[in-house]
Coordinates of C-alpha atoms and ligand atoms in Angstrom, one line a residue:
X1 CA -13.2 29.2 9.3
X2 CA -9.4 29.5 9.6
X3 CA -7.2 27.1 9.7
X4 CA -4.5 27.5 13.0
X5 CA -1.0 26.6 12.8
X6 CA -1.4 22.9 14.1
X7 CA -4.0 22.8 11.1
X8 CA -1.4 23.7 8.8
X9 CA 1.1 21.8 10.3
X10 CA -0.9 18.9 10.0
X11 CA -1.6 19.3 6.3
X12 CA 2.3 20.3 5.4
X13 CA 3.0 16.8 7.3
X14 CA 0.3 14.6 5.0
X15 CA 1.6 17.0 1.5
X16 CA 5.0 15.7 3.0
X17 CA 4.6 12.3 3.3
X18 CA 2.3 11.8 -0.2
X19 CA 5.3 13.4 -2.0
X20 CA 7.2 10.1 -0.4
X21 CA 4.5 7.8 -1.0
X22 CA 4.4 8.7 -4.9
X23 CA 8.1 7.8 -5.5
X24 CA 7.6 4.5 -4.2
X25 CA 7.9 1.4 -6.3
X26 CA 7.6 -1.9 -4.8
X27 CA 4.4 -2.9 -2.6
X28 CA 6.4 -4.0 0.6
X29 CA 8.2 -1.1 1.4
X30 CA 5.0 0.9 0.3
X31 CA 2.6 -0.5 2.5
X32 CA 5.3 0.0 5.1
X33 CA 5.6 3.4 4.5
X34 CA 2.1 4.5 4.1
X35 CA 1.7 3.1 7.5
X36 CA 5.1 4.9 9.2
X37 CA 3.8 8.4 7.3
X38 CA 0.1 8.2 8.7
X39 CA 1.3 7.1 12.3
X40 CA 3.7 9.9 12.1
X41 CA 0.6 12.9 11.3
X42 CA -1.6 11.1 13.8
X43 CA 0.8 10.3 16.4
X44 CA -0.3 7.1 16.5
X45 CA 1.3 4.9 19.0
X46 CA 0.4 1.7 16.6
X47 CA -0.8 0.2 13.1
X48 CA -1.5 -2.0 11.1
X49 CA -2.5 -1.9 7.4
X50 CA -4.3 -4.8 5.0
X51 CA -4.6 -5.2 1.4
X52 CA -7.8 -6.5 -0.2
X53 CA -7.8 -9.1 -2.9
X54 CA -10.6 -11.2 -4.3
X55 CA -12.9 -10.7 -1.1
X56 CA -9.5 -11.7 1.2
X57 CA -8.0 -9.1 3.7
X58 CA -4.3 -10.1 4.3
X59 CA -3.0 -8.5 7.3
X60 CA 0.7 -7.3 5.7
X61 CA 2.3 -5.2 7.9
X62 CA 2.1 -3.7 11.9
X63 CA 4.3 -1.6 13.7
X64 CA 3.9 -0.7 17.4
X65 CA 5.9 2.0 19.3
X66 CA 5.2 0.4 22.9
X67 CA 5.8 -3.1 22.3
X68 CA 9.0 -2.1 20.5
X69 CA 10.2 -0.1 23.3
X70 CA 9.7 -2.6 25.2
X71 CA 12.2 -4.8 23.3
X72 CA 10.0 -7.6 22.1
X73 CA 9.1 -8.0 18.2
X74 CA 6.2 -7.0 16.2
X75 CA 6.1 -10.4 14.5
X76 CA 6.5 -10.3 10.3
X77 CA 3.6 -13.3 9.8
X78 CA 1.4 -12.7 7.3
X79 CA -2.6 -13.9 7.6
X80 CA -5.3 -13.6 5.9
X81 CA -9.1 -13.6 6.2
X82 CA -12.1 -13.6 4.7
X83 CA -13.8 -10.4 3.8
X84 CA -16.5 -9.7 6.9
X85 CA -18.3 -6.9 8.6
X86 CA -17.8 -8.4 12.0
X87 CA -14.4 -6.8 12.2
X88 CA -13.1 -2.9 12.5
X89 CA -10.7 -3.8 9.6
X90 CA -13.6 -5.9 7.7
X91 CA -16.2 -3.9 7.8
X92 CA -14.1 -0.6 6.7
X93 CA -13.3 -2.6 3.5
X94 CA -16.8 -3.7 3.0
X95 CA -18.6 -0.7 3.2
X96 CA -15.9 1.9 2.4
X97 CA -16.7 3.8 5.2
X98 CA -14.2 5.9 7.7
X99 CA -14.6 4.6 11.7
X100 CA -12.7 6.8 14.6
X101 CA -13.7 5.2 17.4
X102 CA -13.0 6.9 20.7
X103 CA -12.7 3.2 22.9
X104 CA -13.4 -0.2 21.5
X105 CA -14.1 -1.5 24.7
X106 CA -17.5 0.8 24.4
X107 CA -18.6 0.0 21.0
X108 CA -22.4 -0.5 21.0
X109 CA -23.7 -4.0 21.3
X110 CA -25.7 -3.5 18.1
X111 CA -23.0 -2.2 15.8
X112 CA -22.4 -4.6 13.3
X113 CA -18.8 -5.4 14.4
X114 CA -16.9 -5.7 17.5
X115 CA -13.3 -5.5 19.1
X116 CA -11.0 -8.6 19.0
X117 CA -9.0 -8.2 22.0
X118 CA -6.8 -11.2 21.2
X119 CA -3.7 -9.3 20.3
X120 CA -3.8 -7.1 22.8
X121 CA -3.8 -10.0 25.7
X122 CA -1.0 -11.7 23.4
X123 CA 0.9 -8.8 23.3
X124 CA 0.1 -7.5 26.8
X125 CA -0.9 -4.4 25.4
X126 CA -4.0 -2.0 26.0
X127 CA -5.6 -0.3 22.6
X128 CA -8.0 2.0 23.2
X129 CA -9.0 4.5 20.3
X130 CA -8.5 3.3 16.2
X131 CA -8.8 5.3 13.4
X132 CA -9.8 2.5 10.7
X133 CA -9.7 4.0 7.2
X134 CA -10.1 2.4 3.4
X135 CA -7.6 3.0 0.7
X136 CA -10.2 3.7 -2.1
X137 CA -8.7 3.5 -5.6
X138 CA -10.1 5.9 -8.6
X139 CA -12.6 2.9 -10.1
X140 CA -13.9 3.4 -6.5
X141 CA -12.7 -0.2 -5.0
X142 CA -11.4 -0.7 -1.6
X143 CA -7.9 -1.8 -2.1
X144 CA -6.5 -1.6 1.4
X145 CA -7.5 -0.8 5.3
X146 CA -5.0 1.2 7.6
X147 CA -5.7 0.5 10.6
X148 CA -4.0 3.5 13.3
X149 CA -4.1 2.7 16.9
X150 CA -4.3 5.0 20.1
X151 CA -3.7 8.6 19.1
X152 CA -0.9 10.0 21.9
X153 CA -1.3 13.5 23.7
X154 CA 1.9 15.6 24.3
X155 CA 2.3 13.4 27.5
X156 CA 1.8 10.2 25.3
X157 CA -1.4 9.5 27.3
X158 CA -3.8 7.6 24.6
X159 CA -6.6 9.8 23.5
X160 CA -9.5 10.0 20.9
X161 CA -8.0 10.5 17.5
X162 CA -9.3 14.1 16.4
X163 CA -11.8 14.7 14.1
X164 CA -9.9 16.7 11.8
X165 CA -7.7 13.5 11.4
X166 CA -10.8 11.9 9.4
X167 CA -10.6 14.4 6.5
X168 CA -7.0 14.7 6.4
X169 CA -7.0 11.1 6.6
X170 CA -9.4 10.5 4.1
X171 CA -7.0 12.5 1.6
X172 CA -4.2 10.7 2.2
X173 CA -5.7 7.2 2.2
X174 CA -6.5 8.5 -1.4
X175 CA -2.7 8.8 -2.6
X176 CA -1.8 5.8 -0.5
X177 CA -4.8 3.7 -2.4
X178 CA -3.1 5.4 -6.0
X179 CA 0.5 4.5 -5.0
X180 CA -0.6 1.1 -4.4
X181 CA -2.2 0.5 -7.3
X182 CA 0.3 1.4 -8.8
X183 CA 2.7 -0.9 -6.9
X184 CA 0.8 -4.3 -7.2
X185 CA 1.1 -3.2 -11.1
X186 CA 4.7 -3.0 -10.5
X187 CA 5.2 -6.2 -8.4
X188 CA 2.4 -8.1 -11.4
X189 CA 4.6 -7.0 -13.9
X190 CA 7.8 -8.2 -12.6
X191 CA 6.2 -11.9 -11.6
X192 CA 5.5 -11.9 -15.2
X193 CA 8.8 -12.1 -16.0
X194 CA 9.9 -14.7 -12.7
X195 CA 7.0 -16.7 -14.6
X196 CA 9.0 -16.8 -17.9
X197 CA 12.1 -17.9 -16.4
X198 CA 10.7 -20.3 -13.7
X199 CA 8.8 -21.9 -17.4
X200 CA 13.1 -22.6 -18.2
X201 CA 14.2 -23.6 -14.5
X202 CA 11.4 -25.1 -12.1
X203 CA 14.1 -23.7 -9.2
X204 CA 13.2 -20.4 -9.9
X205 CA 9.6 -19.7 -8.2
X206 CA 7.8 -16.7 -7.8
X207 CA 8.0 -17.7 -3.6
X208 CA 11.7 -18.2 -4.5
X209 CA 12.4 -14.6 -5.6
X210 CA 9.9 -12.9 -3.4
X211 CA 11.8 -14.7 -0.1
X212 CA 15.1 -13.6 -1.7
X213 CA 14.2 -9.8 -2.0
X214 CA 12.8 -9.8 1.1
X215 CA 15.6 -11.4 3.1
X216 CA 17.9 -9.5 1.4
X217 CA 16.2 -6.3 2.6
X218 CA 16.1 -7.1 5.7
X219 CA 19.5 -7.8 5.8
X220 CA 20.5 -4.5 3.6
X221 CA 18.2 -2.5 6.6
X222 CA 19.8 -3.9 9.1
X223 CA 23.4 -2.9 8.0
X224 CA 21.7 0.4 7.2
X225 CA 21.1 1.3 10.2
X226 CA 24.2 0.0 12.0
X227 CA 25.8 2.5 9.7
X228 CA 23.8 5.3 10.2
X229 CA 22.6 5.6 6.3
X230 CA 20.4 8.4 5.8
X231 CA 16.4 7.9 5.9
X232 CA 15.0 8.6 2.7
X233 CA 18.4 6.7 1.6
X234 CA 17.8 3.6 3.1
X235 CA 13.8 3.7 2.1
X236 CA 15.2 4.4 -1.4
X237 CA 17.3 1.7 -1.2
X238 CA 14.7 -0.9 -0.2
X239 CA 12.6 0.0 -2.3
X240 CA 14.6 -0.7 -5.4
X241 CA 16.8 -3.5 -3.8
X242 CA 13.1 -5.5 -3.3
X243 CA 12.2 -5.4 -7.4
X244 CA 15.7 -5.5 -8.5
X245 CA 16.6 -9.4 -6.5
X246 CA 13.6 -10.1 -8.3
X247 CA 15.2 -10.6 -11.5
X248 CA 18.6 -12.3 -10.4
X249 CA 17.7 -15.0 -12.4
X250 CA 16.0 -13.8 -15.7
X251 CA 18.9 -14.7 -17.5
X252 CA 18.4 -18.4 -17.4
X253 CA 15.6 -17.5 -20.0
X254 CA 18.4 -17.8 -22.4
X255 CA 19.9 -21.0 -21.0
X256 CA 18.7 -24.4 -23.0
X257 CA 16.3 -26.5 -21.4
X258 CA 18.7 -29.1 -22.2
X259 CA 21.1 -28.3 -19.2
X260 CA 18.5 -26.5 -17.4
X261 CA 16.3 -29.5 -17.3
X262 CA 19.4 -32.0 -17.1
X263 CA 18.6 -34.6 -14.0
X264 CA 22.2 -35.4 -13.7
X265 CA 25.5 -33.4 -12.8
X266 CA 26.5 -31.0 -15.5
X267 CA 29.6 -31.3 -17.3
X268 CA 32.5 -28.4 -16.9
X269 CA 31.2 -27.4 -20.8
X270 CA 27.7 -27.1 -19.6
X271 CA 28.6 -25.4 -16.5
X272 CA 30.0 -22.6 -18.9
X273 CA 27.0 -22.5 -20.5
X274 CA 24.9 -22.2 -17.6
X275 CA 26.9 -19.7 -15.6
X276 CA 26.4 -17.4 -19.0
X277 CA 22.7 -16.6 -17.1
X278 CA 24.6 -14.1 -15.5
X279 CA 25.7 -12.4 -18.6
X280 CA 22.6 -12.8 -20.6
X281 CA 20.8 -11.2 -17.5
X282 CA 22.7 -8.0 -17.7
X283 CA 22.1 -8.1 -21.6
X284 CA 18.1 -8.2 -20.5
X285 CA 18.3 -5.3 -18.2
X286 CA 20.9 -3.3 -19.9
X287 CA 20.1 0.2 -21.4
X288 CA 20.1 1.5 -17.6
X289 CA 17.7 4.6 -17.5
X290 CA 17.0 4.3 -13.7
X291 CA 18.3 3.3 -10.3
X292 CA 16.2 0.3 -10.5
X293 CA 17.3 -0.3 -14.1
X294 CA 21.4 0.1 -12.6
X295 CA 21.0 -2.5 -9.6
X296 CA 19.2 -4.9 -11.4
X297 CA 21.8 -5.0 -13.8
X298 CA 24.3 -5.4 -11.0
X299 CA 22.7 -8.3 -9.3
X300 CA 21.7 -10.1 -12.5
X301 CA 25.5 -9.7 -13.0
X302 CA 27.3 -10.3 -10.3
X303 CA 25.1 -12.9 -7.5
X304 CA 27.6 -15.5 -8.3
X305 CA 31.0 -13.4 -7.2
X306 CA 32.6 -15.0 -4.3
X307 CA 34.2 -12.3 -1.9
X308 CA 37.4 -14.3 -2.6
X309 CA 37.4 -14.4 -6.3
X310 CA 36.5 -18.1 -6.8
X311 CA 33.2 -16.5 -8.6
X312 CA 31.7 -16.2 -11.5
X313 CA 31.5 -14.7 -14.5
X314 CA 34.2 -12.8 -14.0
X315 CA 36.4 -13.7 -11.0
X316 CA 35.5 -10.0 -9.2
X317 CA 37.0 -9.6 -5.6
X318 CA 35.7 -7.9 -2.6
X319 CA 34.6 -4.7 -3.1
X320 CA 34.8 -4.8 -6.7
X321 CA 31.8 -6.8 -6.2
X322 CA 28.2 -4.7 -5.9
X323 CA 27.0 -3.9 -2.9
X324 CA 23.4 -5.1 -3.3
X325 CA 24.9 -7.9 -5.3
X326 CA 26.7 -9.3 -2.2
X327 CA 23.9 -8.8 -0.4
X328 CA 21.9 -10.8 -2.8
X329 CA 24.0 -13.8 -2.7
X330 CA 23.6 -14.7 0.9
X331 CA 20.1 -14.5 0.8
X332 CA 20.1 -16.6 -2.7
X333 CA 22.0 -18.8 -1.4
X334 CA 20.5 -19.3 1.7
X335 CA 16.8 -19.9 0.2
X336 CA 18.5 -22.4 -1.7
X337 CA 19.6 -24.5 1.3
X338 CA 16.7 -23.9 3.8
X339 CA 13.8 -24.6 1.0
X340 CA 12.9 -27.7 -0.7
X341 CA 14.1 -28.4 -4.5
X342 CA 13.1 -31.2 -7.1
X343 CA 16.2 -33.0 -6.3
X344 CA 16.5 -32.0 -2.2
X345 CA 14.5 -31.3 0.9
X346 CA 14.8 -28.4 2.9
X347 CA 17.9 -28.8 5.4
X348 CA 17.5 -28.3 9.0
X349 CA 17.5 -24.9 10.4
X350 CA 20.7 -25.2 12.4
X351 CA 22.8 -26.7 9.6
X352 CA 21.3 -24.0 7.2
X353 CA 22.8 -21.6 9.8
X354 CA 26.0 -23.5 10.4
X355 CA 27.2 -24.0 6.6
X356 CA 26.3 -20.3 5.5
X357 CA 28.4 -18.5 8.6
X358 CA 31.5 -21.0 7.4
X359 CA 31.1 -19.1 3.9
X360 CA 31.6 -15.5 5.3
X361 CA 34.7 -14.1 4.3
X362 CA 35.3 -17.0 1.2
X363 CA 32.0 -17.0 -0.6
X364 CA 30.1 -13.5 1.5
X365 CA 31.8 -10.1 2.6
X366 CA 32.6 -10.9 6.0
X367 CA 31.4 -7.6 6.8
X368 CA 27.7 -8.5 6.3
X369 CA 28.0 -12.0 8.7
X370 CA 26.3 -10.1 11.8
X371 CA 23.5 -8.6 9.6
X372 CA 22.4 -11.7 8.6
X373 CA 23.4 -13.6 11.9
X374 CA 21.2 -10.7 13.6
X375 CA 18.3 -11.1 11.0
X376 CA 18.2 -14.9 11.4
X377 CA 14.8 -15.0 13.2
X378 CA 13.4 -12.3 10.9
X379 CA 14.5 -14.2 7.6
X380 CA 12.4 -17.4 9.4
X381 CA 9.1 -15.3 9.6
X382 CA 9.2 -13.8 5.9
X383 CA 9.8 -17.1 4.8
X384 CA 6.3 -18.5 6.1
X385 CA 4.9 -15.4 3.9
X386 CA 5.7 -17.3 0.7
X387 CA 5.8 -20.5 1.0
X388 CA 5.7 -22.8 -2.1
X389 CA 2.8 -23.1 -4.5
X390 CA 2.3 -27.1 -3.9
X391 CA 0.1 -27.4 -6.5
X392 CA 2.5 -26.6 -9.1
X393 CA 5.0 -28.6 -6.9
X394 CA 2.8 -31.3 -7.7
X395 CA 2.3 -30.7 -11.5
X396 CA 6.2 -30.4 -11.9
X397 CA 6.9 -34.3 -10.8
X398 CA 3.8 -35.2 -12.8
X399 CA 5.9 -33.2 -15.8
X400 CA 9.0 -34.9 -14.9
X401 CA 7.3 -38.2 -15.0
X402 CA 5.9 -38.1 -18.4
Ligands
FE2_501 FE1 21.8 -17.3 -10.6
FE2_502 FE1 17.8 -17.8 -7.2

C-alpha cells in the first residue's frame, strides 16, 4: 500500500511537531503545545488534554477554535477527578486504549462510559466526533489523555476523525507521553529547590512561585503578541520564562533565619542583609550554559529594580533592567498583595488592582501596564490553580507558636 500525498503530509506534520514537543521544558507550556500540535494534524476544532497522577485525572488545559471566535473565553480552572471508566477521558486512561468515536450522542447504551454534555450546554456548543487518546510512557503507564474534538472538513463542517488519525496519533501520543515525563522531572526538580528556600522563608511556597511563573507568562504572551514576536519565539520564551520565576527567590537560602524569621520590622543593617538574596541568587545560578541557565540568573538578579532606579541591588533604570525580570516583578509583587501571608490577609481584589496600576511607570515599565491590566481576569483563574497548602499553613503557626 502507498502512502498518497495527504498521507505524507500528514506524517511530515506529526515529525514536525514532535521535533517541537522534544525541546520543551516546563510542563505548562508542554501540555499546551502537545495539545495546539495534535489539533493542528487533525484539524480539530477543540481539545482538551489531562495528566494522570495517583489514580486522579486533572483536567489542565482546553482550547476551542469556535468558542474563541466567538469572543468568549476558554476558562483556565483547573479540576480534577477521580480515575473512572464512566468517562471518554477516564476510561482511555484506565484501559490504555485509543477511542475515535464518530458521534457521542450515538454511543451504545452498554458501552461502559457515556457522553457528558455539560460543557457543551455551558458553553453553547455542539461536539460531535472525539478522538480520545492515552499518553503511554516507556514503563507502559498512562501519564496523560488528549482529548481532540470534532475533526473539520475543508468547509469546516464537523466530521468523523479518520482512521488513519489513530495510528498517526498513537505515535505521537508516544513523544508527547516521553516529553512529559520528562517535564514533571523538570518541574519535580525545580520544587525541590522552592522546598529548600521556603524551609528559610515560610513566604516563599511552592503555590507562591508556581502563581508567579504563571502570571508572569501570561503577561509576557500577551505583550508577545501585541508585538508581533515570532511563534516558536514566544513558545521559547514561555517555556523558559515559567522555570526560570521559579527560582526568583533561591537566594534567600543564604539569608539567616535570624532576619528571615524576624516577627518585627527589620532594621536598615538587616535590610542590607536581606536584599543580598538577590546577589546570592545569581551566585546559585551562575555558570550560565543555557537560555534557562541566562534568565534565571537575570530574574534571581534583578526582581527588585524599580523602573525608576529606587531598586535594588544595584539601582538599575529602565531598560537596563531585564526584560523577563520586569516582568517578573509585577507578578511577584502582585501575589504578594492579593494572597494571604503569616503577618497579612489577602487584600481585596479591587485594591490589589488599584495600588499595582499606581506603581507603573515608578516601580513597573509603564510599557507593560495594559498587559497586565488586560490579563487581570486571566491572572484570577490561574491563581485558583494553586492555592495554598493549608495544611502546612497550619503547621507554620503551630511552628511559630512553639
Ligand atoms: Fe525576592
Ligand atoms: Fe516571591
Amino acid at each position: 500500500m502507498g502512502i498518497s500525498a495527504t498521507d505524507s503530509e500528514f506524517l511530515e506534520r506529526v515529525l514536525a511537531a514532535g521535533t517541537i514537543l522534544v525541546n520543551i521544558g516546563d510542563i505548562d507550556i508542554l501540555l499546551e503545545q502537545i495539545l495546539t500540535e495534535a489539533r493542528f494534524f487533525t484539524n480539530a476544532d477543540a481539545g482538551s488534554i489531562y495528566t494522570v497522577e495517583g489514580g486522579v485525572l486533572s483536567f489542565c488545559h482546553s482550547q476551542n477554535d469556535t468558542i474563541t471566535r466567538r469572543g468568549d473565553r476558554i476558562p483556565y480552572t483547573r479540576f480534577s477527578i477521580p480515575l473512572s471508566k464512566s468517562s471518554m477521558a477516564g476510561y482511555v486512561a484506565s484501559t490504555g486504549e485509543i477511542l475515535n468515536i464518530d458521534d457521542v450522542r450515538k454511543i451504545p447504551d452498554d458501552a461502559p462510559y457515556s457522553f457528558d454534555d455539560s460543557y457543551d450546554k455551558a458553553a453553547f456548543y455542539r461536539t460531535r466526533s472525539t478522538l480520545t487518546l492515552p499518553l503511554i510512557n516507556n514503563r507502559k503507564v498512562v501519564v496523560g489523555v488528549l482529548q481532540l474534538i470534532n475533526a473539520r472538513s475543508d468547509s469546516r463542517e464537523f466530521i468523523a476523525f479518520h482512521s488513519r488519525m489513530e495510528l498517526l496519533g498513537k505515535y505521537y501520543a508516544t513523544l508527547g507521553a516521553l516529553a512529559l515525563e520528562r517535564a514533571m522531572m523538570t518541574r519535580t526538580l525545580l520544587m525541590r529547590m522552592v522546598n529548600m528556600t521556603e524551609l528559610r522563608d515560610p513566604g516563599e511556597t511552592g503555590p507562591h512561585v508556581n502563581r508567579v511563573g504563571s502570571y508572569s507568562v501570561a503577561i509576557y504572551d500577551s505583550w508577545a503578541k501585541a508585538n508581533r514576536v515570532e511563534e516558536a519565539e514566544r513558545i521559547h520564551n514561555k517555556d523558559v520564562l515559567r522555570m526560570a520565576v521559579m527560582l526568583h527567590d533561591v537566594g534567600k537560602t543564604g539569608i539567616s533565619d535570624v532576619i528571615l524569621k524576624k516577627p518585627a520590622a527589620l532594621s536598615p543593617d538587616e535590610r542590607k542583609i536581606m536584599e543580598n538574596h538577590c546577589i546570592i541568587g545569581a551566585e546559585i545560578l551562575r555558570n550560565c550554559e543555557s537560555p534557562f541557565d541566562e534568565m534565571a540568573k537575570d530574574i534571581a538578579l534583578c526582581h527588585h529594580e524599580n523602573w525608576d532606579g529606587t531598586g535594588y541591588p544595584r539601582g538599575l533604570k529602565g531598560n537596563e533592567i531585564p526584560f523577563m525580570a520586569r516582568i517578573t516583578s509585577i507578578a511577584d509583587v502582585f501575589d504578594a498583595l492579593s494572597s494571604s501571608r503569616a503577618y497579612k490577609n489577602p487584600w481585596a481584589t479591587n485594591l490589589v488592582t488599584d495600588e499595582m496600576e499606581k506603581l507603573f511607570g515608578s516601580k513597573f515599565d509603564p510599557d507593560l501596564k495594559t498587559h497586565f491590566v488586560s490579563q487581570l481576569e486571566v491572572l484570577q483563574e490561574l491563581k485558583e490553580n494553586y492555592p495554598e497548602n493549608r495544611k502546612t499553613e497550619e503547621g507554620r503557626k503551630n511552628d511559630d507558636e512553639k
